[in-house]
Tab-separated table of C-alpha atoms in Angstrom:
chain	number	residue	atom	x	y	z
H	764	MET	CA	-5.582	-18.657	-6.641
H	765	ARG	CA	-2.796	-17.554	-9.753
H	766	LEU	CA	0.335	-16.773	-6.907
H	767	LYS	CA	2.437	-15.674	-9.533
H	768	SER	CA	-0.211	-12.782	-10.999
H	769	ILE	CA	-0.597	-11.737	-7.011
H	770	PHE	CA	3.164	-12.123	-6.224
H	771	THR	CA	4.269	-10.292	-9.377
H	772	ASN	CA	1.955	-7.461	-8.841
H	773	SER	CA	2.546	-7.524	-5.364
H	774	PHE	CA	6.830	-6.719	-5.789
H	775	GLY	CA	5.490	-4.503	-8.750
H	776	ILE	CA	3.930	-2.196	-6.013
H	777	LEU	CA	6.136	-2.824	-3.382
H	778	PHE	CA	8.558	-1.212	-5.624
H	779	SER	CA	6.651	1.546	-6.389
H	780	ARG	CA	5.659	1.988	-3.107
H	781	VAL	CA	8.820	2.290	-1.584
H	782	THR	CA	10.360	4.811	-3.926
H	783	GLY	CA	6.661	7.065	-2.887
H	784	LEU	CA	8.024	6.264	0.462
H	785	GLY	CA	11.602	7.628	-0.209
H	786	ARG	CA	10.132	10.600	-2.264
H	787	ASP	CA	8.182	11.889	0.468
H	788	VAL	CA	10.878	11.560	2.629
H	789	LEU	CA	13.260	13.750	0.736
H	790	MET	CA	9.739	15.951	0.589
H	791	ALA	CA	9.138	15.711	4.211
H	792	SER	CA	13.379	17.321	4.704
H	793	ALA	CA	12.984	19.674	2.192
H	794	LEU	CA	9.163	20.910	2.801
H	795	GLY	CA	8.653	19.836	5.867
H	796	ALA	CA	4.840	20.080	7.578
H	797	SER	CA	4.444	23.544	6.796
H	798	VAL	CA	2.336	26.347	4.609
H	799	TRP	CA	4.368	25.110	0.951
H	800	SER	CA	3.680	21.845	1.869
H	801	ASP	CA	0.211	22.118	2.041
H	802	MET	CA	0.283	24.233	-0.921
H	803	PHE	CA	1.605	21.654	-3.048
H	804	PHE	CA	-0.301	18.421	-1.321
H	805	VAL	CA	-3.876	20.691	-2.388
H	806	ALA	CA	-2.530	20.776	-5.677
H	807	PHE	CA	-1.480	17.139	-6.285
H	808	LYS	CA	-4.522	15.993	-4.789
H	809	LEU	CA	-7.414	16.007	-7.479
H	810	PRO	CA	-4.736	14.365	-9.770
H	811	ASN	CA	-3.790	11.844	-7.683
H	812	LEU	CA	-7.366	11.020	-6.326
H	813	PHE	CA	-7.921	10.274	-10.076
H	814	ARG	CA	-5.327	8.102	-9.986
H	815	ARG	CA	-5.942	6.221	-7.593
H	816	ILE	CA	-9.894	6.133	-8.913
H	817	PHE	CA	-8.540	5.048	-12.413
H	818	ALA	CA	-5.243	3.242	-11.475
H	819	GLU	CA	-6.984	0.704	-8.823
H	820	GLY	CA	-10.298	0.039	-10.451
H	821	ALA	CA	-13.147	2.039	-11.502
H	822	PHE	CA	-12.459	2.521	-14.643
H	823	THR	CA	-11.045	-1.150	-15.096
H	824	GLN	CA	-14.118	-2.469	-13.044
H	825	ALA	CA	-16.444	-0.928	-15.266
H	826	PHE	CA	-14.709	-1.310	-18.641
H	827	MET	CA	-13.038	-4.934	-18.076
H	828	PRO	CA	-16.349	-6.842	-18.335
H	829	SER	CA	-17.741	-4.751	-21.078
H	830	PHE	CA	-14.226	-5.787	-23.061
H	831	VAL	CA	-14.428	-9.321	-22.146
H	832	ALA	CA	-17.880	-9.681	-23.228
H	833	SER	CA	-18.117	-7.072	-26.257
H	834	ARG	CA	-17.769	-8.819	-29.780
H	835	GLN	CA	-16.331	-6.457	-31.328
H	836	LYS	CA	-13.474	-5.323	-29.115
H	837	GLY	CA	-11.845	-2.882	-31.238
H	838	VAL	CA	-14.344	-0.781	-31.932
H	839	PHE	CA	-15.720	-0.831	-28.682
H	840	ALA	CA	-12.024	-0.178	-27.169
H	841	THR	CA	-11.515	3.154	-29.105
H	842	ALA	CA	-14.841	4.551	-28.709
H	843	ILE	CA	-14.334	4.554	-25.311
H	844	PHE	CA	-10.775	5.571	-25.327
H	845	LEU	CA	-11.891	8.304	-27.470
H	846	ARG	CA	-14.623	9.806	-25.641
H	847	PHE	CA	-12.344	9.590	-22.271
H	848	LEU	CA	-9.503	11.791	-23.950
H	849	LEU	CA	-11.757	14.454	-25.570
H	850	PHE	CA	-13.226	15.161	-22.384
H	851	LEU	CA	-10.337	14.889	-20.299
H	852	GLY	CA	-8.577	17.006	-22.509
H	853	ALA	CA	-10.658	19.638	-22.536
H	854	PHE	CA	-11.628	19.771	-18.856
H	855	SER	CA	-7.601	19.790	-18.199
H	856	LEU	CA	-7.556	23.003	-20.327
H	857	LEU	CA	-10.205	24.707	-18.553
H	858	VAL	CA	-8.270	24.242	-15.639
H	859	THR	CA	-5.604	25.813	-16.726
H	860	LEU	CA	-6.733	29.235	-17.977
H	861	PHE	CA	-9.219	29.347	-15.036
H	862	PRO	CA	-6.976	27.552	-11.676
H	863	GLU	CA	-8.206	29.496	-8.914
H	864	PRO	CA	-12.062	27.794	-8.690
H	865	ILE	CA	-10.834	24.720	-8.597
H	866	THR	CA	-8.400	25.576	-5.468
H	867	LYS	CA	-10.723	27.122	-4.025
H	868	ALA	CA	-12.763	23.752	-3.737
H	869	LEU	CA	-9.917	21.566	-2.926
H	870	ALA	CA	-9.326	24.483	-0.047
H	871	TRP	CA	-12.441	25.930	1.345
H	872	GLY	CA	-10.683	27.252	4.440
H	873	TRP	CA	-7.945	28.463	2.767
H	874	GLU	CA	-7.935	33.038	2.233
H	875	TRP	CA	-7.762	33.891	-1.745
H	876	GLU	CA	-4.541	35.238	-1.339
H	877	GLN	CA	-3.091	31.742	-0.580
H	878	ILE	CA	-5.318	30.364	-3.558
H	879	GLY	CA	-3.506	32.699	-5.979
H	880	LEU	CA	0.078	30.978	-4.696
H	881	THR	CA	-1.352	27.606	-5.247
H	882	ALA	CA	-3.518	28.103	-8.512
H	883	PRO	CA	-0.179	27.544	-10.881
H	884	LEU	CA	0.848	24.646	-8.878
H	885	THR	CA	-2.993	23.203	-9.631
H	886	ALA	CA	-2.828	23.910	-13.407
H	887	ILE	CA	0.509	22.174	-13.788
H	888	ASN	CA	-0.703	19.161	-11.744
H	889	PHE	CA	-3.886	18.798	-13.258
H	890	TRP	CA	-2.286	17.303	-16.758
H	891	TYR	CA	-1.345	14.345	-14.913
H	892	LEU	CA	-5.034	13.271	-15.261
H	893	ASP	CA	-5.014	13.110	-19.177
H	894	LEU	CA	-1.664	10.831	-18.664
H	895	ILE	CA	-2.732	8.401	-15.978
H	896	PHE	CA	-6.326	7.635	-17.791
H	897	ILE	CA	-4.229	6.571	-20.921
H	898	VAL	CA	-2.142	4.739	-18.805
H	899	SER	CA	-5.025	3.396	-17.039
H	900	PHE	CA	-6.575	2.394	-20.494
H	901	LEU	CA	-3.154	0.660	-21.559
H	902	ALA	CA	-3.258	-1.558	-18.156
H	903	THR	CA	-6.493	-2.871	-18.803
H	904	LEU	CA	-5.822	-3.957	-22.024
H	905	LEU	CA	-2.498	-6.026	-20.741
H	906	GLN	CA	-4.414	-7.112	-17.803
H	907	TYR	CA	-6.923	-8.954	-20.305
H	908	LYS	CA	-3.756	-10.724	-21.208
H	909	GLU	CA	-3.097	-11.356	-17.828
H	910	HIS	CA	0.433	-8.801	-17.473
H	911	PHE	CA	0.331	-7.044	-14.486
H	912	ALA	CA	4.199	-5.963	-13.934
H	913	THR	CA	4.469	-2.965	-15.971
H	914	THR	CA	1.520	-1.473	-14.105
H	915	ALA	CA	2.545	-2.551	-11.235
H	916	MET	CA	6.110	-0.902	-11.235
H	917	SER	CA	5.319	1.850	-13.417
H	918	THR	CA	4.165	3.961	-10.803
H	919	ALA	CA	7.635	4.376	-9.462
H	920	LEU	CA	8.558	6.352	-12.588
H	921	LEU	CA	6.571	8.978	-11.079
H	922	ASN	CA	8.681	8.649	-7.895
H	923	ILE	CA	11.511	8.720	-9.888
H	924	ALA	CA	10.604	11.704	-11.130
H	925	MET	CA	9.806	13.716	-8.337
H	926	ILE	CA	12.744	12.578	-5.997
H	927	ALA	CA	15.153	14.104	-9.145
H	928	ALA	CA	13.186	17.354	-8.378
H	929	LEU	CA	14.110	17.424	-4.695
H	930	LEU	CA	17.637	16.068	-5.217
H	931	LEU	CA	18.380	19.092	-7.433
H	932	TYR	CA	16.291	21.238	-6.064
H	933	MET	CA	15.580	20.686	-2.644
H	934	LYS	CA	18.152	23.944	-1.112
H	935	GLU	CA	16.390	25.760	-3.122
H	936	ASP	CA	13.167	28.092	-1.270
H	937	PRO	CA	10.446	26.613	-0.728
H	938	ALA	CA	8.658	27.752	-3.932
H	939	ILE	CA	10.635	26.766	-5.982
H	940	VAL	CA	11.223	23.205	-4.629
H	941	ALA	CA	7.101	23.152	-5.224
H	942	TYR	CA	7.341	23.992	-8.847
H	943	ALA	CA	10.114	21.674	-9.573
H	944	LEU	CA	7.376	19.169	-7.926
H	945	SER	CA	4.559	19.945	-10.207
H	946	ILE	CA	5.925	19.473	-13.187
H	947	ALA	CA	7.988	15.946	-12.404
H	948	VAL	CA	4.628	14.952	-11.923
H	949	VAL	CA	3.964	15.649	-15.355
H	950	ALA	CA	7.128	14.076	-16.241
H	951	GLY	CA	6.445	11.171	-14.620
H	952	GLY	CA	3.284	10.648	-16.199
H	953	ILE	CA	4.911	10.918	-19.509
H	954	LEU	CA	7.208	8.252	-18.046
H	955	GLN	CA	4.485	5.912	-17.574
H	956	VAL	CA	2.175	6.253	-21.151
H	957	ALA	CA	5.942	5.665	-22.635
H	958	VAL	CA	6.537	1.955	-20.910
H	959	HIS	CA	2.966	1.070	-21.503
H	960	LEU	CA	3.430	1.935	-25.132
H	961	ILE	CA	5.879	-0.888	-25.151
H	962	ALA	CA	4.364	-3.202	-23.446
H	963	VAL	CA	0.750	-2.846	-25.510
H	964	LYS	CA	3.634	-3.571	-28.343
H	965	GLN	CA	5.297	-6.266	-26.745
H	966	PHE	CA	1.640	-8.218	-26.789
H	967	ASN	CA	0.605	-7.234	-30.364
H	968	LEU	CA	-2.572	-4.831	-28.846
H	969	GLN	CA	-1.974	-2.687	-30.749
H	970	ARG	CA	-3.498	-4.489	-33.680
H	971	ILE	CA	-6.954	-3.886	-31.282
H	972	LEU	CA	-7.157	-0.431	-31.079
H	973	ILE	CA	-5.697	0.086	-35.017
H	974	GLY	CA	-8.141	-2.581	-35.925
H	975	GLY	CA	-10.856	-0.359	-33.947
H	976	TRP	CA	-10.009	2.955	-35.725
H	977	LYS	CA	-10.462	1.298	-39.389
H	978	TYR	CA	-13.690	-0.384	-38.634
H	979	ARG	CA	-15.230	2.575	-36.395
H	980	LYS	CA	-17.823	3.554	-38.529
H	981	GLN	CA	-18.162	0.328	-40.003
H	982	LYS	CA	-19.549	-1.480	-36.472
H	983	ASN	CA	-22.141	-0.884	-34.315
H	984	VAL	CA	-21.183	-0.634	-30.465
H	985	GLU	CA	-23.709	1.267	-29.523
H	986	GLU	CA	-25.470	-1.176	-27.291
H	987	GLU	CA	-22.042	-1.838	-25.874
H	988	LYS	CA	-20.898	1.649	-24.965
H	989	LYS	CA	-24.653	1.897	-23.296
H	990	HIS	CA	-23.774	-0.722	-21.146
H	991	PHE	CA	-20.740	0.898	-20.425
H	992	ASN	CA	-21.911	3.714	-19.200
H	993	LYS	CA	-24.457	1.774	-17.035
H	994	LEU	CA	-21.460	0.766	-15.454
H	995	PHE	CA	-19.096	3.258	-15.171
H	996	LEU	CA	-20.667	6.187	-12.736
H	997	PRO	CA	-21.587	3.425	-10.637
H	998	SER	CA	-17.842	1.873	-10.332
H	999	ILE	CA	-16.918	5.274	-9.861
H	1000	TRP	CA	-18.613	5.354	-6.383
H	1001	GLY	CA	-18.111	1.717	-5.286
H	1002	ASN	CA	-14.352	1.897	-5.782
H	1003	SER	CA	-13.754	5.582	-3.970
H	1004	THR	CA	-14.920	5.564	-0.951
H	1005	PRO	CA	-11.173	5.596	0.415
H	1006	GLN	CA	-10.044	8.484	-2.112
H	1007	ILE	CA	-13.580	10.841	-2.284
H	1008	SER	CA	-13.716	10.654	2.207
H	1009	ALA	CA	-9.240	11.541	1.939
H	1010	PHE	CA	-10.205	13.896	-0.764
H	1011	VAL	CA	-12.761	15.077	1.857
H	1012	ASP	CA	-10.794	15.154	4.628
H	1013	THR	CA	-8.152	17.464	2.876
H	1014	ILE	CA	-10.875	20.046	2.826
H	1015	LEU	CA	-11.822	19.785	5.890
H	1016	ALA	CA	-7.964	19.894	7.304
H	1017	THR	CA	-7.549	23.383	5.670
H	1018	PHE	CA	-10.049	24.584	8.717
H	1019	LEU	CA	-7.793	23.315	11.171
H	1020	ILE	CA	-4.012	23.935	12.541
H	1021	SER	CA	-1.225	24.180	10.390
H	1022	GLY	CA	0.022	20.855	8.800
H	1023	SER	CA	-2.878	19.166	9.511
H	1024	VAL	CA	-2.945	18.190	5.048
H	1025	SER	CA	0.496	17.546	5.876
H	1026	TYR	CA	-0.250	15.119	8.791
H	1027	LEU	CA	-2.646	13.540	6.666
H	1028	PHE	CA	-0.194	13.013	3.712
H	1029	TYR	CA	2.535	11.325	5.185
H	1030	ALA	CA	0.366	9.041	7.835
H	1031	ASN	CA	-2.093	7.985	4.613
H	1032	ARG	CA	0.825	7.419	2.791
H	1033	VAL	CA	2.318	4.715	5.226
H	1034	PHE	CA	-1.120	3.079	5.464
H	1035	GLN	CA	-1.046	2.867	1.459
H	1036	LEU	CA	1.582	0.754	1.417
H	1037	PRO	CA	0.049	-2.692	2.940
H	1038	LEU	CA	-3.278	-1.738	1.461
H	1039	ALA	CA	-1.665	-1.452	-2.159
H	1040	VAL	CA	0.410	-4.584	-1.535
H	1041	ILE	CA	-1.353	-6.583	0.014
H	1042	ALA	CA	-4.891	-5.901	-1.187
H	1043	ILE	CA	-4.584	-4.164	-4.147
H	1044	ALA	CA	-2.339	-6.594	-5.998
H	1045	THR	CA	-4.567	-9.517	-4.681
H	1046	ALA	CA	-7.984	-7.672	-6.242
H	1047	THR	CA	-6.007	-6.667	-9.424
H	1048	ALA	CA	-5.130	-10.011	-10.308
H	1049	LEU	CA	-7.547	-11.758	-9.663
H	1050	PHE	CA	-10.509	-9.761	-11.480
H	1051	PRO	CA	-9.690	-10.690	-14.619
H	1052	ALA	CA	-9.884	-14.501	-14.099
H	1053	ILE	CA	-13.140	-13.801	-11.690
H	1054	SER	CA	-14.592	-12.041	-14.696
H	1055	LYS	CA	-13.750	-15.028	-16.928
H	1056	ALA	CA	-15.379	-17.776	-14.990
H	1057	ILE	CA	-18.343	-16.170	-14.114
H	1058	LYS	CA	-18.865	-15.160	-18.110
H	1059	ASN	CA	-18.253	-18.989	-18.599
H	1060	GLN	CA	-20.615	-19.765	-15.227
H	1061	GLN	CA	-17.842	-21.363	-13.456
H	1062	GLU	CA	-18.505	-19.976	-10.275
H	1063	ALA	CA	-17.528	-22.576	-8.121
H	1064	LYS	CA	-13.896	-21.527	-9.493
H	1065	ALA	CA	-14.294	-18.275	-8.603
H	1066	TYR	CA	-15.773	-18.813	-5.101
H	1067	ASP	CA	-12.592	-21.018	-4.422
H	1068	ASN	CA	-10.256	-18.512	-5.320
H	1069	LEU	CA	-11.709	-16.227	-2.836
H	1070	ASP	CA	-11.908	-18.885	-0.115
H	1071	LYS	CA	-7.913	-18.722	-0.326
H	1072	ALA	CA	-7.525	-14.765	-0.963
H	1073	PHE	CA	-9.715	-14.350	2.105
H	1074	TRP	CA	-7.276	-16.145	4.536
H	1075	LEU	CA	-4.041	-14.762	2.738
H	1076	LEU	CA	-5.290	-10.913	2.672
H	1077	ALA	CA	-6.988	-11.929	7.093
H	1078	PHE	CA	-3.333	-13.119	8.573
H	1079	LEU	CA	-1.510	-10.114	6.192
H	1080	LEU	CA	-3.953	-7.224	6.578
H	1081	THR	CA	-4.325	-8.207	10.457
H	1082	PHE	CA	-0.328	-8.373	11.235
H	1083	SER	CA	0.134	-5.188	9.140
H	1084	MET	CA	-2.876	-3.249	11.276
H	1085	LEU	CA	-1.091	-4.256	14.273
H	1086	GLY	CA	2.159	-3.247	13.349
H	1087	GLY	CA	0.803	0.386	12.030
H	1088	ILE	CA	-0.819	1.068	15.357
H	1089	LEU	CA	1.800	-0.305	18.027
H	1090	LEU	CA	4.766	0.822	15.523
H	1091	ALA	CA	3.516	3.907	14.377
H	1092	GLU	CA	6.157	6.317	15.923
H	1093	PRO	CA	9.276	4.404	14.932
H	1094	ILE	CA	7.867	4.331	11.634
H	1095	VAL	CA	7.611	8.029	11.148
H	1096	TRP	CA	10.443	8.395	12.873
H	1097	LEU	CA	12.780	6.561	10.349
H	1098	LEU	CA	10.666	7.651	7.216
H	1099	PHE	CA	10.516	11.541	8.114
H	1100	GLU	CA	12.237	13.047	11.208
H	1101	ARG	CA	14.488	14.643	9.638
H	1102	GLY	CA	16.063	18.023	8.289
H	1103	LYS	CA	12.397	20.887	8.636
H	1104	PHE	CA	10.347	17.756	10.021
H	1105	THR	CA	10.550	17.998	14.081
H	1106	GLU	CA	9.554	15.870	16.842
H	1107	VAL	CA	6.070	17.680	17.200
H	1108	GLN	CA	5.483	16.901	13.717
H	1109	THR	CA	6.045	13.205	14.318
H	1110	LEU	CA	4.056	12.849	17.338
H	1111	GLU	CA	0.925	14.305	15.399
H	1112	THR	CA	1.636	12.457	12.322
H	1113	VAL	CA	1.858	9.021	14.481
H	1114	SER	CA	-1.694	9.655	15.928
H	1115	VAL	CA	-3.159	9.958	12.625
H	1116	LEU	CA	-1.645	6.993	11.383
H	1117	GLN	CA	-2.669	4.726	14.427
H	1118	MET	CA	-6.349	6.261	13.210
H	1119	TYR	CA	-6.027	5.188	9.298
H	1120	MET	CA	-4.769	1.748	10.427
H	1121	ILE	CA	-7.869	0.933	12.273
H	1122	GLY	CA	-9.302	0.601	9.157
H	1123	LEU	CA	-6.807	-1.296	7.289
H	1124	LEU	CA	-8.572	-4.824	7.427
H	1125	PRO	CA	-12.031	-3.933	6.536
H	1126	PHE	CA	-10.999	-2.122	3.164
H	1127	GLY	CA	-9.049	-4.504	1.975
H	1128	LEU	CA	-11.137	-7.312	2.785
H	1129	ALA	CA	-13.718	-5.362	1.005
H	1130	LYS	CA	-12.044	-4.772	-1.956
H	1131	LEU	CA	-11.918	-8.939	-2.181
H	1132	PHE	CA	-15.820	-8.985	-1.728
H	1133	SER	CA	-16.402	-6.192	-4.152
H	1134	LEU	CA	-14.650	-7.968	-7.159
H	1135	PHE	CA	-17.779	-10.396	-7.204
H	1136	LEU	CA	-20.276	-7.509	-7.486
H	1137	TYR	CA	-18.246	-5.814	-10.792
H	1138	ALA	CA	-17.900	-9.493	-12.343
H	1139	THR	CA	-21.591	-10.179	-12.105
H	1140	HIS	CA	-22.403	-6.479	-13.066
H	1141	ARG	CA	-23.771	-4.993	-10.054
H	1142	HIS	CA	-21.989	-1.994	-9.672
H	1143	LEU	CA	-24.850	0.043	-8.831
H	1144	LYS	CA	-25.093	-2.005	-5.926
H	1145	ALA	CA	-21.801	-1.368	-5.129
H	1146	ALA	CA	-22.197	1.849	-5.635
H	1147	LYS	CA	-25.160	2.238	-2.453
H	1148	ILE	CA	-22.768	0.280	-0.360
H	1149	SER	CA	-20.393	2.858	-1.180
H	1150	LEU	CA	-22.234	5.739	-0.679
H	1151	TYR	CA	-23.439	4.640	3.012
H	1152	SER	CA	-19.902	4.078	3.838
H	1153	LEU	CA	-18.682	7.932	2.231
H	1154	ILE	CA	-21.859	9.523	4.381
H	1155	THR	CA	-20.552	7.917	7.180
H	1156	SER	CA	-16.801	8.818	7.807
H	1157	VAL	CA	-18.192	12.572	6.296
H	1158	THR	CA	-20.245	12.575	9.291
H	1159	GLY	CA	-17.640	11.376	11.530
H	1160	SER	CA	-14.941	13.932	10.222
H	1161	LEU	CA	-17.688	17.120	10.887
H	1162	ILE	CA	-17.720	15.428	14.240
H	1163	LEU	CA	-14.223	14.406	15.034
H	1164	MET	CA	-12.534	16.980	13.691
H	1165	GLN	CA	-13.095	19.587	16.407
H	1166	PRO	CA	-12.243	17.214	19.566
H	1167	MET	CA	-9.430	14.875	17.751
H	1168	GLY	CA	-7.928	17.327	15.410
H	1169	ALA	CA	-6.643	15.103	12.140
H	1170	SER	CA	-6.674	12.191	13.659
H	1171	GLY	CA	-10.190	12.308	14.185
H	1172	LEU	CA	-10.539	12.675	10.093
H	1173	ALA	CA	-8.889	9.678	10.132
H	1174	LEU	CA	-10.591	7.464	12.381
H	1175	ALA	CA	-13.981	8.952	10.677
H	1176	GLY	CA	-12.829	7.076	8.041
H	1177	SER	CA	-11.852	4.003	9.173
H	1178	ILE	CA	-15.076	4.022	10.537
H	1179	GLY	CA	-16.299	4.688	6.873
H	1180	GLY	CA	-14.324	1.309	5.888
H	1181	TRP	CA	-16.038	-1.009	8.055
H	1182	VAL	CA	-19.577	-0.298	7.527
H	1183	LEU	CA	-17.971	-0.526	3.758
H	1184	PHE	CA	-16.892	-4.201	4.396
H	1185	VAL	CA	-20.220	-5.360	6.120
H	1186	LEU	CA	-22.868	-3.734	3.759
H	1187	THR	CA	-20.545	-5.803	1.015
H	1188	VAL	CA	-20.356	-8.456	2.000
H	1189	ARG	CA	-24.263	-8.892	3.263
H	1190	GLU	CA	-24.876	-7.984	-0.653
H	1191	VAL	CA	-22.497	-10.939	-1.745
H	1192	GLY	CA	-24.189	-13.350	0.730
H	1193	PRO	CA	-23.998	-13.234	4.537
H	1194	ASP	CA	-23.842	-17.540	3.801
H	1195	ARG	CA	-21.111	-17.767	2.020
H	1196	PHE	CA	-18.711	-15.035	4.711
H	1197	TYR	CA	-19.711	-17.485	7.717
H	1198	ALA	CA	-18.811	-20.942	5.698
H	1199	ILE	CA	-15.412	-19.225	5.180
H	1200	LEU	CA	-14.744	-17.658	8.446
H	1201	TRP	CA	-16.003	-20.912	11.027
H	1202	THR	CA	-12.962	-23.047	9.989
H	1203	LYS	CA	-9.979	-23.892	12.154
H	1204	LYS	CA	-8.372	-21.251	10.740
H	1205	LEU	CA	-10.020	-18.073	12.738
H	1206	LEU	CA	-8.682	-20.167	16.032
H	1207	TYR	CA	-5.209	-19.862	14.269
H	1208	LEU	CA	-5.831	-16.479	13.417
H	1209	LEU	CA	-7.154	-15.307	16.594
H	1210	LEU	CA	-4.157	-16.672	18.240
H	1211	ALA	CA	-1.503	-15.489	15.742
H	1212	THR	CA	-3.107	-11.945	16.617
H	1213	ALA	CA	-2.603	-12.362	20.303
H	1214	LEU	CA	1.208	-13.427	20.293
H	1215	PHE	CA	1.707	-11.126	17.442
H	1216	ALA	CA	0.322	-8.125	19.365
H	1217	LEU	CA	2.398	-9.419	22.912
H	1218	LEU	CA	5.542	-9.335	20.730
H	1219	LEU	CA	5.063	-6.123	18.894
H	1220	LEU	CA	4.535	-4.283	22.873
H	1221	TYR	CA	7.532	-5.176	23.447
H	1222	ILE	CA	9.289	-4.229	20.423
H	1223	SER	CA	7.608	-1.163	20.556
H	1224	GLY	CA	9.007	-0.223	24.294
H	1225	TRP	CA	12.245	-1.297	23.484
H	1226	LEU	CA	12.440	1.133	20.121
H	1227	THR	CA	11.020	4.060	21.455
H	1228	GLY	CA	13.420	4.348	24.571
H	1229	LEU	CA	16.207	4.208	21.584
H	1230	ILE	CA	14.831	6.958	19.508
H	1231	ARG	CA	13.788	9.102	22.616
């Protein structure tokens, strides 16, 4: 099951997420859950959304199968790279010149005065989108060579740049802190590009790009580009339900009490840690191997990987889900409650985190099963499933946001995650899922879950008594 690749990827992502939590701890201390923290998170939301879409699947899941099947890999890769880079560069320039409309689209509930203060932050942060596309493109080439460590570790460079900015400016006026963080985002993107270029040089992958540029007018890859186009847009939808749902939730949270955007951000950061370290790391490590196995008509090998990976994720995600729900208050207290982040803000974030955690298991398992849809070029099916999930999430958010506030938005996202999982399994094949599920391992999982829940209840009561 390529455990070495999974472990390498998991360790890199864990290091990146730990530095991300360190960054958020400092940010909570410097800004709390305030107007300026809301403004920075809104400005950072769109490039961060695209980072998750590109870096955690959509581009790779469309590009990898096309690149594997391509007969002119260098020319094809160069053509796709130049097309995306030119489009994103023009888009970023447009946002730099006219940042207010895109900021208003992110925060419908804000007055224009607050939009005007946030717009310059949006213009700065948006350039991270161009840099992260370059990173994602180079990362896919490295994944083709089954090298994952550079990409997994590189996100830490973004966090380190932001931590440096916070250490230098956290005692300054909140406006200065927000601008320093925005500039640090771009600096972190430049560092990520640099380390990927070094890794590409080490694997001699630059020859593919140089050859692609050299022979771009002599080789015809129009059919391959058309095939990629058919896969890419559905792949965006099929891979991005949690991100788009969180994006919509940010917009809806601007209509709620002040601090709601920040509660969602901090809780989602904790939720993303086990999702990334366990589910995304496993899926990323397995995808190149599964794509090659299915292309070479070795389906038995591919599904054997699915069986083993399913039980690995089932145990780890279930335990993480229970830990996140039952230990939510000690976790949030430990990470964030200091400086301007108060006990009241901790309790608000706790309720949001618990609702997010309900969706950890389905989102993680859906990530695993969706690999087979993308490897067999069923991107459109994955997109339709994701659309149904997104409709469920948004509808639930509109219903639950008034009675439950930010917690209702998080719960609606989790409900959408369960819809995503059920429909993905149905498309991959219920018979295959039941064959994996109905074994003695299911009994072991249920028994271990019950015992672990009792242990966590005791630990939670003890810790809460200590901190309160």
